[in-house]
Amino acid sequence: MTGTGTASVALIGTGLIGGSWVLALRQAGCLRGPVSGCGRSVANLETARERGIIDSATTDPREAVRGADLVILAVPLGATGPLLETIRDVLEPHAVITDVGSAKQTVVADARQALGEGAARFVPGHPIAGTEKTGAAAAFPELFRGRQVILTPGDDTAEDAVAQVQSLWEAAGARVVRMSAAHHDEVLAATSHLPHMLAYSLVDTLSRWSDRDEVFAYAAGGFRDFTRIASSDPEMWRDICLANGDALVDALDRYMADLAELREAVRAGDGARLEAVFGHARLTRERFVAMLES
Ligand code: NAP
């Protein structure tokens, strides 16, 4: 598909992630067929068209996918199941369908439920890249360069479909790894979903303190860095929490137990304990940053 450049694409959800992937594919010369964009708001579709992400726009998903060789779902997780139900009987039999959702077990279940045997051509994916911005205006083609993309095909997923999706992510500059959907959800609960809970909850809590104006007036760069992800889209994060609830509750429980220990160390004036936790955390972060930069 990428070699001939004949693929026609339906992009459902012309926002940050879907828009960035299509822009990268265009830049890499992979998409010489038309891209039909589908979304909810006409204004965002118009921005996607103006920015050269899509060639045509519709708010009807069935119209978008008719005749498409590749269907990309880049919508909030809660929209995945209903959209697959809506498009299933107009999909081309050979079409490859993929998604970019931040949790994978519910997506796999949605695909099985909606597509039945056709789920063999559905390739679940998740790029480990993003920003706190949303919409077609925020899309940029370099977003996935050097970043990882996790694919979670099952035993019944067609290998040619997985290979096509993998090559399209690689064309966007990403490194592709494969793992089970369950493992993906467990790992991402810890490294992505839990930190978003901390950022949202910290800002929300402080916003309700009686002297909040003063609290924010004296907040500095560290606070801004730590809370950047609290600017992420609430609808998207509502859906991620609902989709990965079990793993996220487990991660929150583990974190709250450690936070309670830290609280106790502060209350008890246990400086040695505090220094040990901070020292271990600093070393761990330094190793993590070195790994990212290597
Ligand atoms: P986004 O910029 O808000 O884009 C989502 C798009 O989906 C919007 O343009 C929205 O259209 C459209 N949409 C929502 N419901 C729809 C429906 N029922 N039918 C058709 N279109 C619909 O969000 P995003 O950051 O690209 O996120 C998309 C997916 O990527 C999510 O599943 C998220 O979990 C995943 N993801 C996000 C990140 C990240 O850092 N942002 C990273 C990795 C994966 P309107 O604008 O018209 O409402």
mmCIF file of C-alpha atoms and ligand atoms in Angstrom:
data_model
loop_
_atom_site.group_PDB
_atom_site.id
_atom_site.type_symbol
_atom_site.label_atom_id
_atom_site.label_comp_id
_atom_site.label_asym_id
_atom_site.label_seq_id
_atom_site.Cartn_x
_atom_site.Cartn_y
_atom_site.Cartn_z
ATOM 1 C CA MET A 1 0.000 0.000 0.000
ATOM 2 C CA THR A 2 2.712 2.467 0.944
ATOM 3 C CA GLY A 3 4.875 1.514 -2.000
ATOM 4 C CA THR A 4 2.257 2.091 -4.682
ATOM 5 C CA GLY A 5 0.842 5.174 -2.998
ATOM 6 C CA THR A 6 -2.652 4.279 -4.194
ATOM 7 C CA ALA A 7 -4.335 3.938 -0.849
ATOM 8 C CA SER A 8 -7.386 5.985 -0.146
ATOM 9 C CA VAL A 9 -7.749 6.837 3.516
ATOM 10 C CA ALA A 10 -10.652 7.648 5.798
ATOM 11 C CA LEU A 11 -9.565 9.627 8.845
ATOM 12 C CA ILE A 12 -12.253 9.628 11.516
ATOM 13 C CA GLY A 13 -11.235 12.247 14.067
ATOM 14 C CA THR A 14 -9.160 14.976 12.452
ATOM 15 C CA GLY A 15 -7.467 16.126 15.656
ATOM 16 C CA LEU A 16 -3.948 16.220 17.075
ATOM 17 C CA ILE A 17 -3.062 12.532 16.676
ATOM 18 C CA GLY A 18 -4.919 11.618 13.481
ATOM 19 C CA GLY A 19 -3.987 14.915 11.844
ATOM 20 C CA SER A 20 -0.316 14.574 12.761
ATOM 21 C CA TRP A 21 -0.104 11.006 11.437
ATOM 22 C CA VAL A 22 -1.669 11.936 8.096
ATOM 23 C CA LEU A 23 0.568 15.012 7.777
ATOM 24 C CA ALA A 24 3.627 12.815 8.428
ATOM 25 C CA LEU A 25 2.451 10.255 5.864
ATOM 26 C CA ARG A 26 1.912 12.960 3.282
ATOM 27 C CA GLN A 27 5.370 14.383 4.007
ATOM 28 C CA ALA A 28 6.862 10.884 3.597
ATOM 29 C CA GLY A 29 5.096 10.538 0.229
ATOM 30 C CA CYS A 30 3.061 7.526 1.360
ATOM 31 C CA LEU A 31 -0.417 8.825 0.652
ATOM 32 C CA ARG A 32 -1.100 9.661 -2.943
ATOM 33 C CA GLY A 33 -4.769 8.713 -2.723
ATOM 34 C CA PRO A 34 -7.399 11.032 -1.261
ATOM 35 C CA VAL A 35 -7.964 11.400 2.472
ATOM 36 C CA SER A 36 -11.592 11.690 3.491
ATOM 37 C CA GLY A 37 -11.980 13.329 6.896
ATOM 38 C CA CYS A 38 -14.832 12.791 9.309
ATOM 39 C CA GLY A 39 -15.518 14.704 12.514
ATOM 40 C CA ARG A 40 -18.231 16.224 14.635
ATOM 41 C CA SER A 41 -17.688 19.939 14.175
ATOM 42 C CA VAL A 42 -17.600 21.525 10.737
ATOM 43 C CA ALA A 43 -15.162 24.170 12.013
ATOM 44 C CA ASN A 44 -12.466 21.618 12.920
ATOM 45 C CA LEU A 45 -12.995 19.751 9.631
ATOM 46 C CA GLU A 46 -12.531 23.023 7.776
ATOM 47 C CA THR A 47 -9.260 23.643 9.653
ATOM 48 C CA ALA A 48 -8.118 20.112 8.712
ATOM 49 C CA ARG A 49 -8.890 20.820 5.060
ATOM 50 C CA GLU A 50 -7.157 24.196 5.101
ATOM 51 C CA ARG A 51 -4.071 22.631 6.690
ATOM 52 C CA GLY A 52 -3.881 19.981 3.959
ATOM 53 C CA ILE A 53 -4.649 17.078 6.304
ATOM 54 C CA ILE A 54 -7.797 15.985 4.469
ATOM 55 C CA ASP A 55 -9.049 16.396 0.911
ATOM 56 C CA SER A 56 -12.762 16.170 1.665
ATOM 57 C CA ALA A 57 -14.862 16.507 4.803
ATOM 58 C CA THR A 58 -18.035 14.980 6.150
ATOM 59 C CA THR A 59 -19.786 14.533 9.469
ATOM 60 C CA ASP A 60 -21.111 11.149 8.256
ATOM 61 C CA PRO A 61 -18.669 8.296 9.080
ATOM 62 C CA ARG A 62 -20.320 5.953 6.546
ATOM 63 C CA GLU A 63 -19.705 8.432 3.752
ATOM 64 C CA ALA A 64 -16.075 8.814 4.849
ATOM 65 C CA VAL A 65 -15.195 5.097 4.824
ATOM 66 C CA ARG A 66 -16.922 4.104 1.550
ATOM 67 C CA GLY A 67 -14.183 2.877 -0.804
ATOM 68 C CA ALA A 68 -11.371 3.500 1.712
ATOM 69 C CA ASP A 69 -8.421 1.079 1.787
ATOM 70 C CA LEU A 70 -7.333 2.314 5.205
ATOM 71 C CA VAL A 71 -9.576 3.578 7.996
ATOM 72 C CA ILE A 72 -7.926 5.446 10.883
ATOM 73 C CA LEU A 73 -9.954 5.987 14.048
ATOM 74 C CA ALA A 74 -8.462 8.881 16.025
ATOM 75 C CA VAL A 75 -11.331 9.767 18.338
ATOM 76 C CA PRO A 76 -11.935 9.660 22.119
ATOM 77 C CA LEU A 77 -12.112 6.031 23.286
ATOM 78 C CA GLY A 78 -15.826 6.145 24.081
ATOM 79 C CA ALA A 79 -16.614 6.885 20.419
ATOM 80 C CA THR A 80 -14.790 3.790 19.083
ATOM 81 C CA GLY A 81 -17.496 1.141 19.616
ATOM 82 C CA PRO A 82 -20.418 3.243 18.297
ATOM 83 C CA LEU A 83 -18.369 4.319 15.238
ATOM 84 C CA LEU A 84 -17.378 0.732 14.378
ATOM 85 C CA GLU A 85 -21.041 -0.316 14.641
ATOM 86 C CA THR A 86 -21.979 2.564 12.325
ATOM 87 C CA ILE A 87 -19.415 1.815 9.595
ATOM 88 C CA ARG A 88 -19.186 -1.996 9.649
ATOM 89 C CA ASP A 89 -21.505 -2.713 6.729
ATOM 90 C CA VAL A 90 -19.931 -0.128 4.411
ATOM 91 C CA LEU A 91 -16.301 -1.157 4.990
ATOM 92 C CA GLU A 92 -14.448 -2.592 1.985
ATOM 93 C CA PRO A 93 -13.705 -6.292 2.699
ATOM 94 C CA HIS A 94 -9.960 -5.695 2.168
ATOM 95 C CA ALA A 95 -9.852 -2.455 4.207
ATOM 96 C CA VAL A 96 -7.431 -2.225 7.100
ATOM 97 C CA ILE A 97 -8.816 -0.458 10.158
ATOM 98 C CA THR A 98 -6.620 0.903 12.917
ATOM 99 C CA ASP A 99 -6.931 3.188 15.919
ATOM 100 C CA VAL A 100 -4.729 5.315 18.179
ATOM 101 C CA GLY A 101 -6.589 5.073 21.498
ATOM 102 C CA SER A 102 -4.707 5.310 24.784
ATOM 103 C CA ALA A 103 -6.219 2.105 26.247
ATOM 104 C CA LYS A 104 -6.396 -1.112 24.268
ATOM 105 C CA GLN A 105 -8.485 -3.854 25.909
ATOM 106 C CA THR A 106 -11.805 -2.025 25.460
ATOM 107 C CA VAL A 107 -10.899 -1.176 21.859
ATOM 108 C CA VAL A 108 -10.165 -4.846 21.104
ATOM 109 C CA ALA A 109 -13.493 -5.828 22.696
ATOM 110 C CA ASP A 110 -15.324 -3.099 20.738
ATOM 111 C CA ALA A 111 -13.771 -4.300 17.458
ATOM 112 C CA ARG A 112 -14.722 -7.948 18.129
ATOM 113 C CA GLN A 113 -18.262 -6.950 19.091
ATOM 114 C CA ALA A 114 -18.841 -4.672 16.090
ATOM 115 C CA LEU A 115 -16.855 -6.424 13.342
ATOM 116 C CA GLY A 116 -17.044 -10.127 14.267
ATOM 117 C CA GLU A 117 -14.674 -12.025 11.947
ATOM 118 C CA GLY A 118 -13.864 -8.703 10.271
ATOM 119 C CA ALA A 119 -11.937 -7.793 13.432
ATOM 120 C CA ALA A 120 -9.041 -9.740 11.853
ATOM 121 C CA ARG A 121 -8.366 -6.601 9.767
ATOM 122 C CA PHE A 122 -8.483 -4.295 12.779
ATOM 123 C CA VAL A 123 -5.030 -3.386 14.114
ATOM 124 C CA PRO A 124 -5.127 -1.757 17.572
ATOM 125 C CA GLY A 125 -2.411 0.865 18.050
ATOM 126 C CA HIS A 126 -1.252 3.570 20.435
ATOM 127 C CA PRO A 127 1.437 6.160 19.687
ATOM 128 C CA ILE A 128 3.380 7.116 22.820
ATOM 129 C CA ALA A 129 3.520 10.745 21.795
ATOM 130 C CA GLY A 130 1.255 13.711 22.156
ATOM 131 C CA THR A 131 0.764 17.140 23.595
ATOM 132 C CA GLU A 132 -1.887 18.733 25.790
ATOM 133 C CA LYS A 133 -3.311 20.521 22.733
ATOM 134 C CA THR A 134 -6.246 19.289 20.650
ATOM 135 C CA GLY A 135 -7.782 19.651 17.216
ATOM 136 C CA ALA A 136 -6.518 19.889 13.644
ATOM 137 C CA ALA A 137 -4.824 23.222 14.393
ATOM 138 C CA ALA A 138 -2.492 21.451 16.855
ATOM 139 C CA ALA A 139 -1.367 18.698 14.424
ATOM 140 C CA PHE A 140 2.241 18.646 13.207
ATOM 141 C CA PRO A 141 4.061 16.013 11.129
ATOM 142 C CA GLU A 142 7.102 15.617 13.405
ATOM 143 C CA LEU A 143 5.048 14.486 16.421
ATOM 144 C CA PHE A 144 5.951 10.796 16.122
ATOM 145 C CA ARG A 145 9.574 11.127 15.026
ATOM 146 C CA GLY A 146 11.755 8.909 17.225
ATOM 147 C CA ARG A 147 8.778 8.014 19.421
ATOM 148 C CA GLN A 148 7.369 4.576 20.131
ATOM 149 C CA VAL A 149 4.109 3.183 18.838
ATOM 150 C CA ILE A 150 2.620 0.120 20.536
ATOM 151 C CA LEU A 151 0.552 -2.273 18.422
ATOM 152 C CA THR A 152 -1.552 -4.873 20.238
ATOM 153 C CA PRO A 153 -2.708 -7.362 17.590
ATOM 154 C CA GLY A 154 -4.321 -10.587 18.759
ATOM 155 C CA ASP A 155 -3.663 -14.120 17.501
ATOM 156 C CA ASP A 156 -6.516 -13.661 15.031
ATOM 157 C CA THR A 157 -5.275 -10.346 13.562
ATOM 158 C CA ALA A 158 -4.191 -10.679 9.906
ATOM 159 C CA GLU A 159 -0.409 -10.336 9.656
ATOM 160 C CA ASP A 160 -0.582 -8.370 6.380
ATOM 161 C CA ALA A 161 -2.806 -5.779 8.111
ATOM 162 C CA VAL A 162 -0.375 -5.477 11.034
ATOM 163 C CA ALA A 163 2.559 -5.134 8.625
ATOM 164 C CA GLN A 164 0.770 -2.332 6.718
ATOM 165 C CA VAL A 165 0.027 -0.356 9.866
ATOM 166 C CA GLN A 166 3.557 -0.907 11.160
ATOM 167 C CA SER A 167 5.069 0.401 7.923
ATOM 168 C CA LEU A 168 2.828 3.493 8.040
ATOM 169 C CA TRP A 169 3.994 4.315 11.579
ATOM 170 C CA GLU A 170 7.602 3.734 10.583
ATOM 171 C CA ALA A 171 7.111 6.096 7.636
ATOM 172 C CA ALA A 172 6.046 8.723 10.205
ATOM 173 C CA GLY A 173 9.385 8.196 11.961
ATOM 174 C CA ALA A 174 8.145 6.031 14.838
ATOM 175 C CA ARG A 175 9.578 2.830 16.324
ATOM 176 C CA VAL A 176 6.966 0.101 16.534
ATOM 177 C CA VAL A 177 6.733 -2.469 19.316
ATOM 178 C CA ARG A 178 4.114 -5.160 19.815
ATOM 179 C CA MET A 179 2.606 -6.383 23.073
ATOM 180 C CA SER A 180 -0.664 -7.763 24.407
ATOM 181 C CA ALA A 181 -3.519 -5.340 25.033
ATOM 182 C CA ALA A 182 -3.604 -6.333 28.719
ATOM 183 C CA HIS A 183 0.107 -5.665 29.189
ATOM 184 C CA HIS A 184 -0.222 -2.338 27.359
ATOM 185 C CA ASP A 185 -3.030 -1.206 29.673
ATOM 186 C CA GLU A 186 -1.125 -2.180 32.812
ATOM 187 C CA VAL A 187 2.056 -0.375 31.741
ATOM 188 C CA LEU A 188 0.299 2.769 30.494
ATOM 189 C CA ALA A 189 -1.800 3.011 33.665
ATOM 190 C CA ALA A 190 1.467 3.507 35.547
ATOM 191 C CA THR A 191 3.426 5.702 33.155
ATOM 192 C CA SER A 192 0.727 7.877 31.601
ATOM 193 C CA HIS A 193 -2.702 7.529 33.168
ATOM 194 C CA LEU A 194 -1.552 7.823 36.815
ATOM 195 C CA PRO A 195 0.533 11.003 36.174
ATOM 196 C CA HIS A 196 -2.484 12.628 34.507
ATOM 197 C CA MET A 197 -4.566 11.838 37.597
ATOM 198 C CA LEU A 198 -1.926 13.482 39.810
ATOM 199 C CA ALA A 199 -1.757 16.626 37.680
ATOM 200 C CA TYR A 200 -5.535 17.012 37.337
ATOM 201 C CA SER A 201 -6.124 16.362 41.020
ATOM 202 C CA LEU A 202 -3.382 18.716 42.229
ATOM 203 C CA VAL A 203 -4.661 21.650 40.173
ATOM 204 C CA ASP A 204 -8.282 20.908 41.066
ATOM 205 C CA THR A 205 -7.481 20.648 44.791
ATOM 206 C CA LEU A 206 -5.471 23.882 44.872
ATOM 207 C CA SER A 207 -8.156 25.701 42.887
ATOM 208 C CA ARG A 208 -10.566 25.060 45.738
ATOM 209 C CA TRP A 209 -8.310 26.318 48.548
ATOM 210 C CA SER A 210 -9.750 29.531 49.981
ATOM 211 C CA ASP A 211 -6.582 31.532 49.278
ATOM 212 C CA ARG A 212 -6.192 30.041 45.783
ATOM 213 C CA ASP A 213 -5.345 33.364 44.084
ATOM 214 C CA GLU A 214 -2.298 33.675 46.273
ATOM 215 C CA VAL A 215 -1.404 29.985 45.769
ATOM 216 C CA PHE A 216 -1.297 30.416 41.992
ATOM 217 C CA ALA A 217 0.297 33.875 42.162
ATOM 218 C CA TYR A 218 3.410 32.379 43.737
ATOM 219 C CA ALA A 219 3.541 29.198 41.652
ATOM 220 C CA ALA A 220 6.675 29.021 39.505
ATOM 221 C CA GLY A 221 8.155 27.044 36.619
ATOM 222 C CA GLY A 222 8.217 23.773 38.542
ATOM 223 C CA PHE A 223 4.483 23.953 39.154
ATOM 224 C CA ARG A 224 3.900 24.810 35.510
ATOM 225 C CA ASP A 225 6.028 21.833 34.349
ATOM 226 C CA PHE A 226 4.406 19.399 36.757
ATOM 227 C CA THR A 227 0.854 20.450 35.855
ATOM 228 C CA ARG A 228 1.225 20.893 32.066
ATOM 229 C CA ILE A 229 -0.737 17.715 31.379
ATOM 230 C CA ALA A 230 -3.695 19.026 33.415
ATOM 231 C CA SER A 231 -4.399 21.146 30.308
ATOM 232 C CA SER A 232 -5.220 17.935 28.395
ATOM 233 C CA ASP A 233 -8.684 17.367 26.956
ATOM 234 C CA PRO A 234 -11.208 16.389 29.709
ATOM 235 C CA GLU A 235 -13.385 14.298 27.366
ATOM 236 C CA MET A 236 -10.419 12.245 26.184
ATOM 237 C CA TRP A 237 -9.218 11.653 29.758
ATOM 238 C CA ARG A 238 -12.693 10.773 31.019
ATOM 239 C CA ASP A 239 -12.790 8.037 28.387
ATOM 240 C CA ILE A 240 -9.258 6.782 29.177
ATOM 241 C CA CYS A 241 -10.135 6.457 32.897
ATOM 242 C CA LEU A 242 -13.351 4.623 32.092
ATOM 243 C CA ALA A 243 -11.618 2.328 29.593
ATOM 244 C CA ASN A 244 -8.639 1.441 31.807
ATOM 245 C CA GLY A 245 -10.372 1.660 35.180
ATOM 246 C CA ASP A 246 -9.102 -1.586 36.762
ATOM 247 C CA ALA A 247 -5.421 -1.004 36.004
ATOM 248 C CA LEU A 248 -5.719 2.675 36.934
ATOM 249 C CA VAL A 249 -7.356 1.943 40.300
ATOM 250 C CA ASP A 250 -4.553 -0.523 41.027
ATOM 251 C CA ALA A 251 -1.908 2.091 40.122
ATOM 252 C CA LEU A 252 -3.682 4.743 42.243
ATOM 253 C CA ASP A 253 -3.841 2.353 45.229
ATOM 254 C CA ARG A 254 -0.124 1.644 45.017
ATOM 255 C CA TYR A 255 0.692 5.318 44.643
ATOM 256 C CA MET A 256 -1.572 6.406 47.520
ATOM 257 C CA ALA A 257 0.057 3.821 49.813
ATOM 258 C CA ASP A 258 3.504 5.251 49.010
ATOM 259 C CA LEU A 259 2.228 8.820 49.400
ATOM 260 C CA ALA A 260 0.807 7.908 52.817
ATOM 261 C CA GLU A 261 4.276 6.619 53.810
ATOM 262 C CA LEU A 262 5.844 9.859 52.642
ATOM 263 C CA ARG A 263 3.270 11.832 54.616
ATOM 264 C CA GLU A 264 4.140 9.797 57.701
ATOM 265 C CA ALA A 265 7.863 10.475 57.193
ATOM 266 C CA VAL A 266 7.146 14.233 57.027
ATOM 267 C CA ARG A 267 4.865 14.103 60.073
ATOM 268 C CA ALA A 268 7.439 12.117 62.061
ATOM 269 C CA GLY A 269 10.311 14.371 60.999
ATOM 270 C CA ASP A 270 12.078 11.327 59.502
ATOM 271 C CA GLY A 271 14.728 13.154 57.438
ATOM 272 C CA ALA A 272 16.656 9.987 56.605
ATOM 273 C CA ARG A 273 13.581 8.399 55.091
ATOM 274 C CA LEU A 274 12.740 11.525 53.072
ATOM 275 C CA GLU A 275 16.289 11.807 51.743
ATOM 276 C CA ALA A 276 16.324 8.123 50.794
ATOM 277 C CA VAL A 277 13.058 8.429 48.816
ATOM 278 C CA PHE A 278 14.143 11.657 47.094
ATOM 279 C CA GLY A 279 17.619 10.292 46.303
ATOM 280 C CA HIS A 280 16.194 7.119 44.794
ATOM 281 C CA ALA A 281 13.665 9.113 42.767
ATOM 282 C CA ARG A 282 16.316 11.513 41.473
ATOM 283 C CA LEU A 283 18.587 8.679 40.373
ATOM 284 C CA THR A 284 15.689 6.903 38.663
ATOM 285 C CA ARG A 285 14.670 10.081 36.797
ATOM 286 C CA GLU A 286 18.249 10.771 35.692
ATOM 287 C CA ARG A 287 18.457 7.250 34.243
ATOM 288 C CA PHE A 288 15.102 7.728 32.517
ATOM 289 C CA VAL A 289 16.144 11.062 30.948
ATOM 290 C CA ALA A 290 19.491 9.573 29.830
ATOM 291 C CA MET A 291 17.597 6.692 28.215
ATOM 292 C CA LEU A 292 15.324 9.159 26.353
ATOM 293 C CA GLU A 293 18.307 11.145 25.112
ATOM 294 C CA SER A 294 20.432 8.168 24.038
HETATM 295 P P1 NAP B 1 -8.367 15.601 19.517
HETATM 296 O O1 NAP B 1 -7.300 16.486 19.035
HETATM 297 O O2 NAP B 1 -9.441 16.170 20.369
HETATM 298 O O3 NAP B 1 -9.031 14.862 18.263
HETATM 299 C C1 NAP B 1 -10.124 14.019 18.381
HETATM 300 C C2 NAP B 1 -11.047 14.293 17.223
HETATM 301 O O4 NAP B 1 -12.081 13.315 17.256
HETATM 302 C C3 NAP B 1 -11.707 15.660 17.287
HETATM 303 O O5 NAP B 1 -11.357 16.376 16.141
HETATM 304 C C4 NAP B 1 -13.198 15.345 17.353
HETATM 305 O O6 NAP B 1 -13.974 16.146 16.521
HETATM 306 C C5 NAP B 1 -13.262 13.940 16.816
HETATM 307 N N1 NAP B 1 -14.412 13.181 17.307
HETATM 308 C C6 NAP B 1 -14.804 13.006 18.577
HETATM 309 N N2 NAP B 1 -15.885 12.207 18.624
HETATM 310 C C7 NAP B 1 -16.172 11.890 17.343
HETATM 311 C C8 NAP B 1 -17.172 11.110 16.722
HETATM 312 N N3 NAP B 1 -18.103 10.490 17.442
HETATM 313 N N4 NAP B 1 -17.163 11.007 15.374
HETATM 314 C C9 NAP B 1 -16.218 11.617 14.631
HETATM 315 N N5 NAP B 1 -15.244 12.375 15.167
HETATM 316 C C10 NAP B 1 -15.221 12.511 16.500
HETATM 317 O O7 NAP B 1 -7.755 14.372 20.352
HETATM 318 P P2 NAP B 1 -6.416 13.547 20.123
HETATM 319 O O8 NAP B 1 -5.410 14.015 21.107
HETATM 320 O O9 NAP B 1 -6.085 13.513 18.680
HETATM 321 O O10 NAP B 1 -6.889 12.116 20.638
HETATM 322 C C11 NAP B 1 -7.491 11.157 19.786
HETATM 323 C C12 NAP B 1 -7.199 9.769 20.333
HETATM 324 O O11 NAP B 1 -5.782 9.636 20.447
HETATM 325 C C13 NAP B 1 -7.783 9.483 21.714
HETATM 326 O O12 NAP B 1 -8.383 8.195 21.710
HETATM 327 C C14 NAP B 1 -6.582 9.463 22.624
HETATM 328 O O13 NAP B 1 -6.746 8.511 23.657
HETATM 329 C C15 NAP B 1 -5.452 9.071 21.689
HETATM 330 N N6 NAP B 1 -4.120 9.582 22.053
HETATM 331 C C16 NAP B 1 -3.967 10.872 22.457
HETATM 332 C C17 NAP B 1 -2.685 11.326 22.793
HETATM 333 C C18 NAP B 1 -2.466 12.746 23.233
HETATM 334 O O14 NAP B 1 -1.447 13.032 23.883
HETATM 335 N N7 NAP B 1 -3.335 13.666 22.914
HETATM 336 C C19 NAP B 1 -1.587 10.468 22.683
HETATM 337 C C20 NAP B 1 -1.778 9.159 22.236
HETATM 338 C C21 NAP B 1 -3.060 8.722 21.920
HETATM 339 P P3 NAP B 1 -14.487 17.594 16.951
HETATM 340 O O15 NAP B 1 -13.261 18.433 17.097
HETATM 341 O O16 NAP B 1 -15.309 18.018 15.810
HETATM 342 O O17 NAP B 1 -15.235 17.413 18.240
#
